[in-house]
Tab-separated table of C-alpha atoms in Angstrom:
chain	number	residue	atom	x	y	z
A	1	MET	CA	202.338	150.973	-211.518
A	2	PRO	CA	202.210	147.444	-213.016
A	3	ASP	CA	203.305	147.078	-216.627
A	4	PRO	CA	200.052	146.575	-218.605
A	5	THR	CA	201.892	144.600	-221.285
A	6	VAL	CA	202.763	141.834	-218.789
A	7	PRO	CA	200.081	139.091	-218.888
A	8	ARG	CA	197.887	138.813	-215.802
A	9	GLY	CA	196.136	135.586	-214.882
A	10	ARG	CA	192.346	135.303	-215.075
A	11	ARG	CA	189.960	132.783	-213.579
A	12	ILE	CA	186.207	132.298	-214.006
A	13	ALA	CA	184.358	129.709	-211.949
A	14	ARG	CA	181.516	128.028	-213.819
A	15	PRO	CA	179.024	125.604	-212.226
A	16	ASP	CA	180.854	122.586	-213.648
A	17	ALA	CA	184.322	123.912	-214.469
A	18	VAL	CA	186.967	126.529	-213.843
A	19	LEU	CA	188.075	128.526	-216.878
A	20	ARG	CA	191.626	129.827	-216.816
A	21	GLY	CA	193.021	132.595	-218.970
A	22	GLU	CA	195.022	135.784	-219.013
A	23	GLU	CA	194.836	139.403	-220.056
A	24	ALA	CA	197.394	141.916	-221.269
A	25	GLY	CA	197.424	145.513	-222.398
A	26	ALA	CA	195.280	148.561	-221.744
A	27	GLY	CA	192.570	150.174	-223.828
A	28	PRO	CA	189.542	148.810	-225.689
A	29	THR	CA	188.981	145.146	-224.861
A	30	VAL	CA	189.291	142.286	-227.355
A	31	LEU	CA	188.047	138.878	-226.195
A	32	LEU	CA	189.804	136.115	-228.136
A	33	LEU	CA	188.117	132.707	-228.420
A	34	HIS	CA	190.265	129.949	-229.878
A	35	ALA	CA	189.265	127.114	-232.197
A	36	GLY	CA	188.473	123.605	-231.031
A	37	GLY	CA	191.598	121.603	-230.279
A	38	GLU	CA	193.648	124.769	-229.678
A	39	ARG	CA	194.646	126.625	-226.517
A	40	ARG	CA	194.711	130.297	-225.613
A	41	ARG	CA	198.443	130.415	-226.293
A	42	VAL	CA	197.670	130.286	-230.035
A	43	TRP	CA	196.697	133.946	-229.619
A	44	THR	CA	200.029	135.024	-228.079
A	45	PRO	CA	201.546	136.575	-231.250
A	46	VAL	CA	198.163	138.145	-232.057
A	47	ILE	CA	198.003	139.631	-228.572
A	48	ASP	CA	201.526	141.040	-228.867
A	49	VAL	CA	200.516	143.055	-231.937
A	50	LEU	CA	197.173	144.168	-230.521
A	51	VAL	CA	198.680	145.309	-227.224
A	52	ASP	CA	201.261	147.368	-229.107
A	53	ALA	CA	198.364	148.884	-231.088
A	54	GLY	CA	196.612	150.029	-227.905
A	55	PHE	CA	194.187	147.207	-227.128
A	56	ARG	CA	193.551	145.211	-223.987
A	57	CYS	CA	193.337	141.495	-224.825
A	58	VAL	CA	191.634	138.718	-222.869
A	59	ALA	CA	191.993	135.039	-223.800
A	60	PHE	CA	190.793	131.924	-221.995
A	61	ASP	CA	191.336	128.252	-222.603
A	62	GLN	CA	187.884	127.063	-223.578
A	63	ARG	CA	186.321	124.318	-221.491
A	64	GLY	CA	188.082	121.010	-221.928
A	65	HIS	CA	191.122	122.724	-223.442
A	66	GLY	CA	194.459	123.668	-221.905
A	67	GLU	CA	194.186	124.604	-218.238
A	68	SER	CA	190.381	124.899	-218.184
A	69	GLY	CA	188.161	122.168	-216.835
A	70	GLY	CA	184.867	120.877	-218.115
A	71	SER	CA	183.923	118.965	-221.221
A	72	PRO	CA	183.229	120.468	-224.675
A	73	GLN	CA	180.578	117.971	-225.717
A	74	ALA	CA	177.889	120.483	-226.694
A	75	LEU	CA	177.747	124.069	-227.910
A	76	ALA	CA	175.460	125.425	-225.187
A	77	PRO	CA	177.980	125.123	-222.307
A	78	CYS	CA	180.650	126.734	-224.502
A	79	ALA	CA	178.256	129.602	-225.279
A	80	ASP	CA	177.415	129.990	-221.592
A	81	ASP	CA	181.145	130.240	-220.881
A	82	VAL	CA	181.487	133.026	-223.458
A	83	ALA	CA	178.560	134.827	-221.825
A	84	ALA	CA	180.339	134.572	-218.458
A	85	MET	CA	183.534	135.949	-220.008
A	86	LEU	CA	181.639	138.926	-221.436
A	87	ARG	CA	179.858	139.625	-218.159
A	88	ALA	CA	183.285	139.930	-216.535
A	89	GLU	CA	184.374	142.634	-219.017
A	90	PRO	CA	183.429	146.293	-219.443
A	91	PRO	CA	180.821	147.121	-222.092
A	92	GLY	CA	182.054	147.564	-225.648
A	93	CYS	CA	184.075	144.378	-225.999
A	94	VAL	CA	185.203	143.242	-229.456
A	95	VAL	CA	184.563	139.497	-229.633
A	96	VAL	CA	186.895	137.494	-231.877
A	97	GLY	CA	185.991	133.842	-232.385
A	98	ALA	CA	187.829	131.259	-234.461
A	99	SER	CA	185.912	128.166	-235.610
A	100	LEU	CA	184.365	126.693	-232.430
A	101	GLY	CA	185.057	129.994	-230.666
A	102	GLY	CA	183.123	131.889	-233.317
A	103	LEU	CA	180.134	129.559	-233.129
A	104	ALA	CA	180.105	129.759	-229.324
A	105	ALA	CA	180.227	133.549	-229.611
A	106	ILE	CA	177.239	133.624	-231.977
A	107	ALA	CA	175.262	131.386	-229.649
A	108	ALA	CA	176.139	133.555	-226.635
A	109	LEU	CA	175.081	136.733	-228.444
A	110	GLY	CA	171.627	135.282	-228.908
A	111	ASP	CA	170.957	136.546	-225.371
A	112	PRO	CA	170.088	140.277	-225.565
A	113	ALA	CA	171.670	140.921	-222.156
A	114	VAL	CA	174.958	139.413	-223.326
A	115	ARG	CA	174.749	141.319	-226.601
A	116	THR	CA	174.785	144.637	-224.731
A	117	LYS	CA	178.353	143.880	-223.594
A	118	ALA	CA	179.709	143.452	-227.139
A	119	ALA	CA	180.806	146.135	-229.593
A	120	GLY	CA	181.044	143.748	-232.536
A	121	LEU	CA	181.879	140.238	-233.673
A	122	VAL	CA	184.862	139.019	-235.690
A	123	LEU	CA	184.377	135.528	-237.126
A	124	VAL	CA	187.713	133.938	-237.989
A	125	ASP	CA	187.156	131.444	-240.816
A	126	VAL	CA	183.759	130.294	-239.622
A	127	VAL	CA	180.189	130.973	-240.713
A	128	PRO	CA	176.891	130.093	-239.006
A	129	HIS	CA	175.373	128.164	-241.927
A	130	LEU	CA	177.464	124.996	-241.754
A	131	GLU	CA	176.865	122.326	-244.406
A	132	PRO	CA	177.015	118.922	-242.629
A	133	ARG	CA	178.659	116.925	-245.395
A	134	ARG	CA	181.431	119.446	-245.972
A	135	VAL	CA	182.045	119.925	-242.253
A	136	ARG	CA	182.406	116.226	-241.593
A	137	HIS	CA	184.620	115.734	-244.643
A	138	PHE	CA	186.905	118.611	-243.613
A	139	LEU	CA	187.249	117.341	-240.035
A	140	ALA	CA	187.752	113.745	-241.141
A	141	SER	CA	190.528	114.797	-243.533
A	142	GLY	CA	192.388	116.263	-240.569
A	143	GLY	CA	191.739	113.236	-238.345
A	144	LEU	CA	189.504	115.280	-236.023
A	145	LEU	CA	186.023	113.926	-236.606
A	146	ASP	CA	186.127	110.731	-234.552
A	147	ALA	CA	187.328	112.520	-231.427
A	148	HIS	CA	184.693	115.251	-231.648
A	149	THR	CA	181.637	113.544	-233.102
A	150	GLU	CA	179.372	114.485	-230.201
A	151	ILE	CA	179.925	118.248	-230.301
A	152	VAL	CA	179.993	118.278	-234.119
A	153	ASP	CA	176.573	116.633	-234.231
A	154	ASP	CA	175.277	119.047	-231.604
A	155	ILE	CA	176.551	122.108	-233.474
A	156	LEU	CA	175.117	120.956	-236.786
A	157	ALA	CA	171.729	120.468	-235.107
A	158	ARG	CA	171.882	124.093	-233.955
A	159	VAL	CA	172.609	125.634	-237.355
A	160	PRO	CA	169.058	127.053	-237.789
A	161	ARG	CA	169.366	128.880	-234.456
A	162	LEU	CA	172.864	130.145	-235.285
A	163	ARG	CA	171.554	131.497	-238.579
A	164	GLN	CA	168.659	133.221	-236.837
A	165	ILE	CA	170.929	134.878	-234.262
A	166	THR	CA	173.288	136.106	-236.965
A	167	ALA	CA	170.403	137.575	-238.966
A	168	GLU	CA	169.194	139.449	-235.878
A	169	LEU	CA	172.579	140.803	-234.755
A	170	ASP	CA	172.555	144.584	-234.567
A	171	LEU	CA	176.328	144.654	-234.130
A	172	PRO	CA	179.167	145.067	-236.637
A	173	VAL	CA	180.239	141.702	-238.021
A	174	LEU	CA	183.542	141.006	-239.750
A	175	LEU	CA	184.395	137.684	-241.381
A	176	VAL	CA	188.128	137.076	-241.702
A	177	ARG	CA	188.623	134.249	-244.209
A	178	GLY	CA	191.708	132.172	-244.572
A	179	GLY	CA	193.409	131.746	-247.913
A	180	SER	CA	193.399	128.760	-250.237
A	181	GLY	CA	193.484	126.297	-247.341
A	182	SER	CA	190.239	127.603	-245.880
A	183	PRO	CA	187.044	125.533	-246.087
A	184	ILE	CA	184.992	128.742	-246.420
A	185	THR	CA	183.748	129.147	-249.998
A	186	GLY	CA	182.476	132.095	-251.971
A	187	ASP	CA	178.972	130.689	-251.631
A	188	ASP	CA	179.432	130.667	-247.846
A	189	VAL	CA	180.346	134.341	-247.960
A	190	ASP	CA	177.322	135.155	-250.100
A	191	ARG	CA	175.017	133.352	-247.680
A	192	LEU	CA	176.516	135.230	-244.736
A	193	LEU	CA	175.976	138.571	-246.470
A	194	ARG	CA	172.370	137.647	-247.184
A	195	LEU	CA	171.896	136.836	-243.503
A	196	ALA	CA	173.729	139.936	-242.291
A	197	PRO	CA	173.934	142.535	-245.094
A	198	HIS	CA	175.891	144.899	-242.853
A	199	ALA	CA	178.705	142.352	-242.397
A	200	THR	CA	182.065	142.897	-244.066
A	201	VAL	CA	184.518	140.303	-245.317
A	202	THR	CA	188.271	140.261	-245.694
A	203	ARG	CA	190.820	137.580	-246.483
A	204	VAL	CA	194.199	136.658	-245.017
A	205	ASN	CA	196.193	135.038	-247.790
A	206	GLY	CA	198.683	132.366	-246.839
A	207	ALA	CA	196.446	131.057	-244.063
A	208	GLY	CA	194.336	127.956	-243.842
A	209	HIS	CA	191.464	127.418	-241.445
A	210	LEU	CA	193.582	128.199	-238.377
A	211	VAL	CA	194.385	131.792	-239.285
A	212	ALA	CA	195.746	132.667	-235.836
A	213	ARG	CA	198.344	129.922	-236.174
A	214	ASP	CA	199.202	130.444	-239.860
A	215	GLN	CA	199.269	134.263	-240.134
A	216	PRO	CA	198.987	135.758	-236.631
A	217	VAL	CA	200.476	139.162	-237.441
A	218	MET	CA	198.262	139.691	-240.471
A	219	LEU	CA	195.233	138.614	-238.454
A	220	ALA	CA	196.112	140.985	-235.622
A	221	GLU	CA	196.678	143.884	-237.998
A	222	THR	CA	193.325	143.171	-239.634
A	223	ILE	CA	191.543	143.173	-236.281
A	224	ALA	CA	193.276	146.378	-235.209
A	225	ALA	CA	192.479	148.184	-238.448
A	226	ARG	CA	188.892	147.023	-238.886
A	227	THR	CA	187.549	147.141	-235.316
A	228	ALA	CA	189.318	150.091	-233.660
A	229	GLU	CA	186.215	152.308	-233.758
A	230	TRP	CA	183.683	149.653	-232.709
A	231	PRO	CA	183.891	150.211	-228.915
A	232	ALA	CA	183.614	153.989	-229.331
A	233	LEU	CA	180.558	153.685	-231.573
A	234	ALA	CA	178.955	151.212	-229.161
A	235	LEU	CA	179.474	153.665	-226.299
A	236	LEU	CA	178.064	156.588	-228.280
A	237	ARG	CA	174.951	154.641	-229.173
A	238	ASP	CA	174.513	153.498	-225.582
A	239	LEU	CA	174.792	157.105	-224.370
A	240	GLY	CA	172.126	158.222	-226.824
A	241	ALA	CA	174.258	160.314	-229.191
A	242	GLY	CA	171.888	159.443	-232.023
A	243	GLN	CA	169.040	161.167	-230.180
A	244	VAL	CA	170.915	164.398	-229.422
A	245	GLY	CA	170.266	167.163	-231.927
A	246	HIS	CA	173.213	168.798	-233.669
A	247	PRO	CA	173.616	170.962	-236.786
A	248	GLY	CA	173.355	168.648	-239.766
A	249	GLY	CA	171.233	166.007	-238.015
A	250	ASN	CA	172.198	164.439	-234.699
A	251	LEU	CA	175.360	164.236	-232.641
A	252	LEU	CA	176.209	160.692	-233.744
A	253	ASP	CA	176.044	161.707	-237.400
A	254	HIS	CA	178.224	164.754	-236.668
A	255	VAL	CA	180.999	162.884	-234.854
A	256	ARG	CA	181.076	160.216	-237.567
A	257	ARG	CA	181.558	162.891	-240.212
A	258	VAL	CA	184.307	164.526	-238.147
A	259	HIS	CA	185.959	161.123	-237.831
A	260	GLU	CA	185.764	160.622	-241.610
A	261	LEU	CA	187.465	163.967	-242.160
A	262	VAL	CA	190.289	163.081	-239.778
A	263	VAL	CA	190.729	159.710	-241.489
A	264	SER	CA	190.860	161.399	-244.920
A	265	TRP	CA	193.621	163.673	-243.619
A	266	GLY	CA	195.693	160.693	-242.425
A	267	GLY	CA	195.126	161.343	-238.720
A	268	SER	CA	196.696	159.026	-236.170
A	269	ARG	CA	194.728	156.338	-234.352
A	270	ARG	CA	194.580	158.601	-231.314
A	271	VAL	CA	193.036	161.492	-233.246
A	272	ARG	CA	190.626	159.241	-235.151
A	273	LEU	CA	189.243	157.780	-231.923
A	274	ALA	CA	189.114	161.182	-230.252
A	275	ALA	CA	187.250	162.547	-233.275
A	276	LEU	CA	184.441	160.053	-232.705
A	277	CYS	CA	184.134	161.047	-229.059
A	278	HIS	CA	185.274	164.667	-229.144
A	279	ALA	CA	181.965	165.946	-227.726
A	280	ALA	CA	181.594	163.278	-225.018
A	281	TYR	CA	182.150	165.804	-222.206
A	282	GLY	CA	180.481	168.630	-224.110
A	283	THR	CA	182.423	171.571	-225.495
A	284	ASP	CA	182.432	175.320	-225.084
A	285	GLY	CA	180.318	175.521	-228.247
A	286	PHE	CA	178.105	172.478	-227.520
A	287	PRO	CA	177.329	172.162	-223.799
A	288	HIS	CA	175.403	168.848	-223.958
A	289	ALA	CA	177.651	166.275	-222.251
A	290	LEU	CA	177.128	162.554	-222.837
A	291	LEU	CA	179.363	161.683	-219.886
A	292	PRO	CA	180.262	163.595	-216.718
A	293	LEU	CA	183.955	163.941	-216.010
A	294	ASP	CA	183.719	161.648	-213.005
A	295	ARG	CA	182.940	158.784	-215.425
A	296	ARG	CA	186.052	159.185	-217.552
A	297	ALA	CA	186.928	155.535	-216.949
A	298	ARG	CA	184.109	154.477	-219.251
A	299	LEU	CA	185.472	156.496	-222.165
A	300	GLN	CA	189.016	155.351	-221.377
A	301	ALA	CA	187.839	151.742	-221.667
A	302	ALA	CA	186.336	152.476	-225.089
A	303	ILE	CA	189.145	154.454	-226.730
A	304	GLY	CA	192.199	154.171	-224.474
A	305	ASP	CA	193.871	156.653	-222.159
A	306	GLU	CA	195.692	158.687	-224.812
A	307	ALA	CA	192.646	159.332	-226.974
A	308	GLU	CA	190.505	160.060	-223.925
A	309	ALA	CA	193.035	162.613	-222.712
A	310	LEU	CA	192.700	164.403	-226.055
A	311	VAL	CA	188.891	164.379	-225.742
A	312	ARG	CA	189.229	165.834	-222.244
A	313	LEU	CA	191.579	168.509	-223.553
A	314	TYR	CA	189.327	169.426	-226.471
A	315	GLY	CA	186.195	169.553	-224.339
A	316	ALA	CA	187.900	171.627	-221.652
A	317	CYS	CA	189.026	174.438	-223.963
A	318	ASP	CA	187.619	177.824	-222.953
A	319	ARG	CA	187.387	179.244	-226.458
A	320	SER	CA	186.906	182.884	-225.534
A	321	ARG	CA	190.181	182.871	-223.596
A	322	THR	CA	192.187	180.421	-225.693
A	323	TYR	CA	191.354	181.300	-229.305
A	324	PRO	CA	192.718	184.875	-229.164
A	325	ARG	CA	196.139	183.337	-228.447
A	326	LEU	CA	196.149	180.961	-231.414
A	327	GLY	CA	199.470	181.048	-233.230
A	328	ALA	CA	201.500	181.048	-230.034
A	329	THR	CA	203.680	178.042	-229.284
A	330	PRO	CA	203.119	176.708	-226.716
A	331	LEU	CA	199.453	177.668	-226.749
A	332	PRO	CA	198.124	178.786	-223.343
A	333	LEU	CA	194.897	176.791	-223.110
A	334	THR	CA	192.395	177.825	-220.471
A	335	ASP	CA	190.478	174.925	-218.958
A	336	ARG	CA	186.785	175.838	-218.684
A	337	PHE	CA	186.241	173.135	-216.062
A	338	THR	CA	189.004	174.219	-213.666
A	339	GLY	CA	189.980	177.714	-214.783
A	340	GLU	CA	193.626	176.645	-214.965
A	341	VAL	CA	195.893	177.632	-217.853
A	342	ALA	CA	198.172	174.946	-219.276
A	343	PRO	CA	200.748	175.242	-222.078
A	344	LEU	CA	199.867	173.098	-225.077
A	345	SER	CA	202.602	172.019	-227.461
A	346	GLY	CA	203.929	169.177	-229.604
A	347	ALA	CA	201.592	166.350	-230.594
A	348	ASP	CA	198.880	167.509	-228.187
A	349	LEU	CA	198.744	170.902	-229.853
A	350	ALA	CA	198.742	169.448	-233.383
A	351	ASP	CA	196.029	166.922	-232.492
A	352	PHE	CA	193.941	169.621	-230.819
A	353	ALA	CA	194.232	171.718	-233.970
A	354	VAL	CA	193.184	168.852	-236.248
A	355	LEU	CA	190.120	168.112	-234.088
A	356	THR	CA	189.141	171.770	-234.035
A	357	ILE	CA	189.462	172.176	-237.801
A	358	ALA	CA	187.508	168.986	-238.535
A	359	ASN	CA	184.714	169.971	-236.161
A	360	GLU	CA	184.397	173.472	-237.567
A	361	LEU	CA	184.554	172.309	-241.178
A	362	ASP	CA	181.717	169.858	-240.622
A	363	VAL	CA	179.626	172.612	-239.034
A	364	ALA	CA	180.347	174.843	-242.024
A	365	ARG	CA	179.395	172.081	-244.445
A	366	THR	CA	176.120	171.135	-242.778
A	367	SER	CA	174.757	174.359	-241.287
A	368	SER	CA	173.064	177.430	-242.703
A	369	LEU	CA	175.590	180.012	-241.575
A	370	THR	CA	175.662	183.738	-241.990
A	371	LEU	CA	178.520	185.199	-243.982
A	372	GLU	CA	179.957	186.550	-240.744
A	373	ALA	CA	179.889	183.107	-239.081
A	374	ARG	CA	181.520	181.491	-242.107
A	375	HIS	CA	184.184	184.219	-242.087
A	376	ASP	CA	184.841	183.546	-238.389
A	377	ILE	CA	185.389	179.826	-239.073
A	378	ARG	CA	187.800	180.646	-241.903
A	379	ALA	CA	189.711	182.961	-239.593
A	380	LEU	CA	189.874	180.262	-236.908
A	381	VAL	CA	191.184	177.655	-239.367
A	382	ALA	CA	193.732	180.154	-240.706
A	383	ALA	CA	194.992	180.766	-237.170
A	384	LEU	CA	195.305	177.019	-236.557
A	385	ALA	CA	197.454	176.717	-239.688
A	386	ALA	CA	200.428	177.626	-237.505
A	387	TYR	CA	200.207	174.114	-236.021
A	388	VAL	CA	198.928	171.933	-238.893
A	389	PRO	CA	199.489	173.843	-242.146
A	390	ASP	CA	198.615	171.003	-244.542
A	391	VAL	CA	195.318	170.169	-242.826
A	392	ALA	CA	194.388	173.842	-242.573
A	393	ALA	CA	195.137	174.381	-246.274
A	394	ARG	CA	192.858	171.508	-247.248
A	395	ALA	CA	190.075	172.848	-245.043
A	396	LEU	CA	190.399	176.390	-246.376
A	397	ALA	CA	190.095	175.058	-249.949
A	398	ASP	CA	186.946	173.098	-249.077
A	399	PRO	CA	183.724	174.393	-250.698
A	400	GLY	CA	182.166	174.519	-247.243
A	401	LEU	CA	184.439	177.413	-246.337
A	402	LEU	CA	184.489	179.253	-249.666
């Protein structure tokens, strides 16, 4: 099997140019769009961190840059290129755009069909409401204005449309500001939050406008920490989890609460992502499946192979045959899909226990249970304490189980 960490070449043929890039890693996809005047290689140290964190990264030289052909004289062709990049990727892609890359991404997401491919947008030191005088002054101070006057004028003419698209985005938006060398001001941030109240903002100190060049590791860690759940949430919404009834509201609300519990207990990235999707294949206690098992590849693309394997394990548990054996190590888990019995131990067993406790605690918190049902959940959590004693103790002390 090829090593997923080794970069693989990519090529997209456009009507007037060939775009060249590369991909590396496996898991949820991050599309990285560099700033004007840069090349895709600026993302290399960012990609190294993201791949280690369980992401699949795709980066192209934008038209007229590096190995890609074409001419970057207007924003529309750049946006069309981004749309072509997204069409080549699975749904649920995190789009990261720096400067020109961010503006091209906004313009591309103005197309509803393109927007369905994205899980969220990370703007790296760029906002849609550009102020012409400040933009020209900033570029002129770096000796960049004269060489790029045509596209600068075109972008500035499109600011009203960029603002409108941003205001209409129904996707998560994260602005990553540079530090003291950034041209983005507090007023710029305020205007962005008025346009998109659901957006969030963070800052990478020690970086100027070109954050990927100045602080690549900090940028990568920010992306990994702030966007990890975006592809999973996009998939759940697409599969209609918000319209599926579940105790305490709907299934989407339930899995988000389970995820919050796992996060509060310090769960690993694998368990946090599995918590969001733990009912994707249905469970022994909740038979409604969002995905059939023959479409596992779609969940793998959203949360990665390791987290998906945990979801598969959790959904497969035949509770009537497995729960009476709780406390044993390894735990003989009966697969309700195949009837096979497999020994569960180590991290898989601990992660399975955490998911089970979080799910049951949320049910206890949000449902009108009989005393007998509440007692049964307490007994289940107590039995799982053999594998995760600290988590079980916190759950047993929760008012929902008292």
